[in-house]
CSV table of C-alpha atoms and ligand atoms in Angstrom, one decimal:
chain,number,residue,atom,x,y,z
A,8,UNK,CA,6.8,18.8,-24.0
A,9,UNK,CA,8.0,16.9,-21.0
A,10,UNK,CA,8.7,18.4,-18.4
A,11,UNK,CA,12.7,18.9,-16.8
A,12,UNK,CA,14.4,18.9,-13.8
A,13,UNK,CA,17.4,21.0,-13.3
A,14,UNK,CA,20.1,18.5,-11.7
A,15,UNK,CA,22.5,20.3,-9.3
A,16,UNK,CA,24.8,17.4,-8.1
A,17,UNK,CA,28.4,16.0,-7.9
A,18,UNK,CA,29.5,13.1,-10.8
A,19,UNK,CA,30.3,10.2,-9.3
A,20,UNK,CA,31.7,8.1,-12.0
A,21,UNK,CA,30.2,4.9,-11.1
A,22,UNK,CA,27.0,6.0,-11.6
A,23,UNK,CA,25.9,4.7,-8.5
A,24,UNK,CA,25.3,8.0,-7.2
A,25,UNK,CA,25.1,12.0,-8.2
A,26,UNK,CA,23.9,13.4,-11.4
A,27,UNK,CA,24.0,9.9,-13.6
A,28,UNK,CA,21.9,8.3,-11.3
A,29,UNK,CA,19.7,11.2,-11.3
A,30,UNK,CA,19.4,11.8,-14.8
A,31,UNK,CA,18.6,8.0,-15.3
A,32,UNK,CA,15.9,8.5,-12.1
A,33,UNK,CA,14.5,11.2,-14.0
A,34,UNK,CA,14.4,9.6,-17.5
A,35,UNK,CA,12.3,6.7,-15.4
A,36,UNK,CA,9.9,8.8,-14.7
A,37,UNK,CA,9.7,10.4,-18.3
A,38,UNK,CA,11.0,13.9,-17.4
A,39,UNK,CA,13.8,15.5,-18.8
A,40,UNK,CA,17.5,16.8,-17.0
A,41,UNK,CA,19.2,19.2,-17.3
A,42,UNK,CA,22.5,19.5,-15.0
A,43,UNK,CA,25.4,21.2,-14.1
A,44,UNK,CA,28.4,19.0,-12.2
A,45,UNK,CA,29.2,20.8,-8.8
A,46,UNK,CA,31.9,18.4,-7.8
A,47,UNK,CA,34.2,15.8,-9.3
A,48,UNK,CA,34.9,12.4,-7.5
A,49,UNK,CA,37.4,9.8,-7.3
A,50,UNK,CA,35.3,6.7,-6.3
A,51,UNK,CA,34.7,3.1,-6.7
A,52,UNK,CA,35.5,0.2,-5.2
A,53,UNK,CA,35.5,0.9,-1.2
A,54,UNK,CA,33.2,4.7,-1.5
A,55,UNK,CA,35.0,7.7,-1.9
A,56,UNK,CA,39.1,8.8,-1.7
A,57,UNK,CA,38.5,12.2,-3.2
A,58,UNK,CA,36.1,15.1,-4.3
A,59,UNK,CA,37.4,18.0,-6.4
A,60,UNK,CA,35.3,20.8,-6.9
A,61,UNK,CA,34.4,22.7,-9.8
A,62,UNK,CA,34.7,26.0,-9.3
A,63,UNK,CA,31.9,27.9,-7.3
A,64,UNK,CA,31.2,31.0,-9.6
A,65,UNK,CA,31.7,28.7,-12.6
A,66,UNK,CA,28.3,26.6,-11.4
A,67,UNK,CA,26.4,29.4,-10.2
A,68,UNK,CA,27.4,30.6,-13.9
A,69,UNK,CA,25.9,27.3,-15.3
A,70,UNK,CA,22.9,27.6,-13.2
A,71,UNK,CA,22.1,31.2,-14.1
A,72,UNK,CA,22.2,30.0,-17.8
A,73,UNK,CA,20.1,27.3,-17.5
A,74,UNK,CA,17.6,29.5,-15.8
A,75,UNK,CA,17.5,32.0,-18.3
A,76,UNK,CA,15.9,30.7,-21.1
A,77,UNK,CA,15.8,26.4,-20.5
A,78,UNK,CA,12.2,24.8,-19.5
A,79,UNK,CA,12.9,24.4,-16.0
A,80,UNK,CA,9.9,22.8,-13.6
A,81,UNK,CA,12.0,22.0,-10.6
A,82,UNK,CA,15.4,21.7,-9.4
A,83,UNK,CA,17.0,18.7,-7.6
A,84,UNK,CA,20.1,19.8,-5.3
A,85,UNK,CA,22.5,17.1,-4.3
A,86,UNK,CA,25.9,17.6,-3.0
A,87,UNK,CA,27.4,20.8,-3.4
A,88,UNK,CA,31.0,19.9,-2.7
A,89,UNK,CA,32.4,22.9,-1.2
A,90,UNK,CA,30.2,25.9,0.7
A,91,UNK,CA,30.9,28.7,-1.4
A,92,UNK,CA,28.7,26.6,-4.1
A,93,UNK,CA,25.7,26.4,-2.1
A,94,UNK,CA,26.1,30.6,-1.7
A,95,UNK,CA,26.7,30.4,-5.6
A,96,UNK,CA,23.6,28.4,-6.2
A,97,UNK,CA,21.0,30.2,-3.7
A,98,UNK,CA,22.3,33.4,-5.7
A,99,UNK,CA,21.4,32.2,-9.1
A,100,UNK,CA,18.1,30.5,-8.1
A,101,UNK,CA,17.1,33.9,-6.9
A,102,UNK,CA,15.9,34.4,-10.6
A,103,UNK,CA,13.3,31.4,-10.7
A,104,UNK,CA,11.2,32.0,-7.5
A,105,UNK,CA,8.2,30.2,-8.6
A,106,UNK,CA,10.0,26.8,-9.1
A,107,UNK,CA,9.7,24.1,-6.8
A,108,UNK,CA,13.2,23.0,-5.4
A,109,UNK,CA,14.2,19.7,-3.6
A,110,UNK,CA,17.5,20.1,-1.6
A,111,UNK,CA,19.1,17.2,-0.6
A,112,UNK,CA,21.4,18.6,2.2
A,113,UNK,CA,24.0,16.1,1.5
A,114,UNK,CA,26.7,16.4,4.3
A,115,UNK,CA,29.2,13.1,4.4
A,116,UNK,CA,29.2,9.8,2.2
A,117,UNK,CA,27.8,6.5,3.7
A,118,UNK,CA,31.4,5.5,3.9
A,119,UNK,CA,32.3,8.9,6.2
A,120,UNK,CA,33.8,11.0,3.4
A,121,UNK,CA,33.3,14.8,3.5
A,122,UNK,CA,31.4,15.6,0.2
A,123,UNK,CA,30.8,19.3,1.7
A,124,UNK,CA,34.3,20.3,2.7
A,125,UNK,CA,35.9,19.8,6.4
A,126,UNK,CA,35.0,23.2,8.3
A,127,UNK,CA,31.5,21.7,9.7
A,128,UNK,CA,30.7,25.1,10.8
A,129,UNK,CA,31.0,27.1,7.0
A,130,UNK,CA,28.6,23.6,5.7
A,131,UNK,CA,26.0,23.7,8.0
A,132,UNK,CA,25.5,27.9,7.7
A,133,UNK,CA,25.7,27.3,3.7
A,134,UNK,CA,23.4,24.6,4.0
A,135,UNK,CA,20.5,26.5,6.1
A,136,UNK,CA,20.8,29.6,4.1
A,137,UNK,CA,19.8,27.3,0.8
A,138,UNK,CA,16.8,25.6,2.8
A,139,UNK,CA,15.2,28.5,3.0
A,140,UNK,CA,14.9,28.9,-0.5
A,141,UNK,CA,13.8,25.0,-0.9
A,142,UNK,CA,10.2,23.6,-1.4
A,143,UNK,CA,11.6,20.4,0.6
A,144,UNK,CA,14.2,19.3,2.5
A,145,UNK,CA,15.2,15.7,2.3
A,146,UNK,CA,18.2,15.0,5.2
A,147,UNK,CA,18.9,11.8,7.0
A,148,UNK,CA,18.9,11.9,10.4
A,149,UNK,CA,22.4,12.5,10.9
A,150,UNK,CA,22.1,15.5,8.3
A,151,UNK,CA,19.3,16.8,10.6
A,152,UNK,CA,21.1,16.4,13.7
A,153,UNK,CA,24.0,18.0,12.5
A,154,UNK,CA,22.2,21.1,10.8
A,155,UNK,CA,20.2,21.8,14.2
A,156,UNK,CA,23.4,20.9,15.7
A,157,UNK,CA,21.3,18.1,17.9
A,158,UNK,CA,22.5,14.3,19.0
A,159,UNK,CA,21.3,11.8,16.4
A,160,UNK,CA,17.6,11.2,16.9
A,161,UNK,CA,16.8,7.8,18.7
A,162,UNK,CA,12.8,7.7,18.6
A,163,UNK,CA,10.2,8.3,16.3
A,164,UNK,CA,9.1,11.5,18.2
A,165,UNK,CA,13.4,12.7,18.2
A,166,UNK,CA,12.3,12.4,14.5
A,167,UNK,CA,9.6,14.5,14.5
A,168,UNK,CA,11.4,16.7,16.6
A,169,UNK,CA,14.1,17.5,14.4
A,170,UNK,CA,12.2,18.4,11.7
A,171,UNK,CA,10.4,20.2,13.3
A,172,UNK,CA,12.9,22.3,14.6
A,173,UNK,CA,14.0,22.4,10.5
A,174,UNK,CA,11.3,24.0,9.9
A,175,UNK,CA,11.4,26.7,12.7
A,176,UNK,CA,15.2,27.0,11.1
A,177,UNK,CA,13.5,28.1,7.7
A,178,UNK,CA,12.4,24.6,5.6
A,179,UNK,CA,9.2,25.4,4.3
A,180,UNK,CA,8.8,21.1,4.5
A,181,UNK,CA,10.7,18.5,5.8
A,182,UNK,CA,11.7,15.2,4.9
A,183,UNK,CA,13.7,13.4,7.4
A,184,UNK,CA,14.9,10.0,6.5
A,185,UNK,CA,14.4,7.1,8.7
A,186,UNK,CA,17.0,4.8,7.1
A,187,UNK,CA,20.1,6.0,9.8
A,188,UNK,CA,17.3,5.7,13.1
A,189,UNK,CA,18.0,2.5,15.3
A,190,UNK,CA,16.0,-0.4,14.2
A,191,UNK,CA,14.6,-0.4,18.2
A,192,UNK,CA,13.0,3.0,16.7
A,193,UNK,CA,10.5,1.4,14.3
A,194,UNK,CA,10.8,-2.9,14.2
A,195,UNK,CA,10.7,-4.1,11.1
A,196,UNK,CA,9.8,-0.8,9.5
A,197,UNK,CA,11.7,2.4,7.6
A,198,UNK,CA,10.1,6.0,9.1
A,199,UNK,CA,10.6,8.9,7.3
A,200,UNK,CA,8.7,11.5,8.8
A,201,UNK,CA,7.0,14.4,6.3
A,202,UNK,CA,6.0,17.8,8.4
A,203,UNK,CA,5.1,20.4,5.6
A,204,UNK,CA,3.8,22.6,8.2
A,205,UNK,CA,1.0,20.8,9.7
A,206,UNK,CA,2.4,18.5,12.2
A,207,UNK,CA,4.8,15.1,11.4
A,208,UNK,CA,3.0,12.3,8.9
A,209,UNK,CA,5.4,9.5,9.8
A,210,UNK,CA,5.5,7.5,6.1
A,211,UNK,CA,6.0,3.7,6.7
A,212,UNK,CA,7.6,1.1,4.7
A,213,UNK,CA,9.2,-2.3,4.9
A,214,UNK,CA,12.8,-2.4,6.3
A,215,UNK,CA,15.3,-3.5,3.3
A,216,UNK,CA,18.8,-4.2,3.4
A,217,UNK,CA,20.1,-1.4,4.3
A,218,UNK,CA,24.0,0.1,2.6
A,219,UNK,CA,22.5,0.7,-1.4
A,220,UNK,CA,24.6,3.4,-2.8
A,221,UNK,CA,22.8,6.3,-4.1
A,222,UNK,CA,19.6,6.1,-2.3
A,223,UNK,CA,19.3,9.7,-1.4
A,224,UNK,CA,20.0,10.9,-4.8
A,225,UNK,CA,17.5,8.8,-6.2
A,226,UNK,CA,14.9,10.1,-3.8
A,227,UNK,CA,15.4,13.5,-4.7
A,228,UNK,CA,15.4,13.3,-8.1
A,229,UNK,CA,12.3,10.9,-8.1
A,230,UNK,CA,10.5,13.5,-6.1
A,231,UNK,CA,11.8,16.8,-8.3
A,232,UNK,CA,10.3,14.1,-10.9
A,233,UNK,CA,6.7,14.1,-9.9
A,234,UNK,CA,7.0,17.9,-8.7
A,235,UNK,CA,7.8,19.1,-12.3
A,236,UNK,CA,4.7,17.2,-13.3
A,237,UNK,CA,2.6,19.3,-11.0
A,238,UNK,CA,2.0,16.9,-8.4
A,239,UNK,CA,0.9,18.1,-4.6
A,240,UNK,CA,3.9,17.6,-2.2
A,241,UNK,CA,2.9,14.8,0.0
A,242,UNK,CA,1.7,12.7,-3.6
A,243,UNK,CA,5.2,13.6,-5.2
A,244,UNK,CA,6.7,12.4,-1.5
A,245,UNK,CA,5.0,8.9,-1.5
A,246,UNK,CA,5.4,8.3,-5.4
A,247,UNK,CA,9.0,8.7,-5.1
A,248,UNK,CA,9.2,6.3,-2.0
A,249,UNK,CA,7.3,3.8,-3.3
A,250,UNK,CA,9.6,4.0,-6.8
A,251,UNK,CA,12.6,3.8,-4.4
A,252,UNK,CA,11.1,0.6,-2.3
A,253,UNK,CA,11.0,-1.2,-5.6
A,254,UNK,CA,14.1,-0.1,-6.4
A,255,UNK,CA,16.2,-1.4,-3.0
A,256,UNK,CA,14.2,-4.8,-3.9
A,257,UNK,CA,16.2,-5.2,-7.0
A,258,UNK,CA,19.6,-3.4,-6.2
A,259,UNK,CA,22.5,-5.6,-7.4
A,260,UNK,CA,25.6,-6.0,-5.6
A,261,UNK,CA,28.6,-4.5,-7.7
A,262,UNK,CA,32.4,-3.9,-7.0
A,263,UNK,CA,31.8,-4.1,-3.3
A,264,UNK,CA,28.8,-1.8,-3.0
A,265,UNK,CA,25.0,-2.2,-3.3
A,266,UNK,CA,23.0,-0.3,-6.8
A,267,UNK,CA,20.4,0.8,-7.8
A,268,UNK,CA,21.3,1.0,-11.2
B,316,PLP,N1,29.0,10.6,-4.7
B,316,PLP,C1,28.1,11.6,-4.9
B,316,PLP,C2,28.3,12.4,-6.1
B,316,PLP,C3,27.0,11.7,-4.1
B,316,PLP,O1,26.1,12.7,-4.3
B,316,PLP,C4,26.9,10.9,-3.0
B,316,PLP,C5,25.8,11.0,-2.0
B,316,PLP,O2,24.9,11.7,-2.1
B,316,PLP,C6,27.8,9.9,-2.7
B,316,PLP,C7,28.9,9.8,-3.6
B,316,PLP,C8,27.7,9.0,-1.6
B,316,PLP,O3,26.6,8.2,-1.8
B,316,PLP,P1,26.3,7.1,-0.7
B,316,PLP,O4,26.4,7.8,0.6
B,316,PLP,O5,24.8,6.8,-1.0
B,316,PLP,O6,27.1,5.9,-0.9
């Protein structure tokens, strides 16, 4: 049997982003989804105007189902919509200890939009208390900053910096996302930097056009993918950014926005 990824994760009905374009991530890579919707969005042309949330206790319901009795080999977390879900969600993954868990520690849209509700403070609390229980941690650096409560890296070493301090927050591993540093930070280049404990391994690739919607979510997913396969961290981390890469190379322009698919 293949095996499937349980995708936590908002719908955002252009596909662009959230659990369609992680269930069509995941059935790239031959590995099957399961999901439950934690939010519901109003978006399209221009990004988001508005998130509605299902109710908390209703996913960590969903979740605790799943778990139960489903083929689950890893779990992709995207945005969580409101804090009490992320509460709801660490509770019911307290049953499947053994599997691995990528947490994308989604915080605002590109376009600014609050996809984790507006009291900073409740987000960033729910958000560490999760990371804990992850296998890896995917933020941008503006997520990072914001859950260490840091400025906005500048530097390579800021970078490393911040995920390191992650990590002395409670992520077991750390991927911090280059894509929001200043180009001055790495010419030419995209840096994410990968510290799973033994010091940073800054991952390089070739700067795209930036602004494709969805890019995080499709990282995630792509890296749950090769997880659930049994693949060693760092392997799953440059399979997935390699996919990605590709991906960004062919993105087509649609109702305003960049896609991937
Ligand atoms: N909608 C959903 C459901 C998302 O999960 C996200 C981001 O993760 C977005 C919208 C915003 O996507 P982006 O910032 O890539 O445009």
């Amino acid at each position: 049997m293949a095996p499937h990824v349980l995708v936590i994760a908002g719908l955002d009905p252009s596909g662009g982003a959230g659990l369609i374009a992680d269930v069509r991530t995941l059935a790239e890579h031959g590995v099957g989804a399961l999901g439950v919707a934690t939010a519901l969005t109003e978006q399209g042309h221009g990004g988001v105007r508005a998130v509605n949330p299902v109710d908390p206790a209703l996913v960590g319901r969903q979740v605790a189902a799943l778990l139960a009795g489903e083929p689950v080999d890893a779990v992709k977390i995207g945005m969580l919509g409101v804090p009490a879900t992320a509460a709801a969600v660490a509770a019911a993954l307290a049953a499947a200890r053994s599997v691995p868990v990528v947490l994308d520690p989604i915080l605002r849209a590109s376009s600014g939009a609050v996809l984790l509700g507006d009291d900073e403070d409740a987000g960033r609390a729910a958000l560490l208390a999760l990371l804990r229980r992850a296998t890896l941690v995917t933020p941008n650096a503006i997520e990072a900053a914001a859950l260490c409560e840091q400025a906005p890296p500048l530097t390579l070493a800021a970078a490393a910096g911040l995920a390191q301090a992650l990590r002395a927050r409670g992520a077991r591993a750390v991927l911090l996302k280059g894509g929001h540093l200043p180009a001055a930070a790495s010419p030419g280049e995209t840096v994410d930097v990968l510290d799973a404990g033994d010091g940073p391994v800054l991952l390089r690739a070739p700067r795209l056009a930036a602004g494709a919607h969805g890019t995080g979510c499709a990282l995630a997913s792509a890296i749950a993918a090769h997880l659930a396969r049994g693949a060693p961290l760092r392997e799953a981390v440059e399979a997935a950014r390699a996919f990605l890469t590709e991906r960004l190379r062919t993105a087509e322009a649609r109702g305003g926005a960049r896609y991937l698919y």
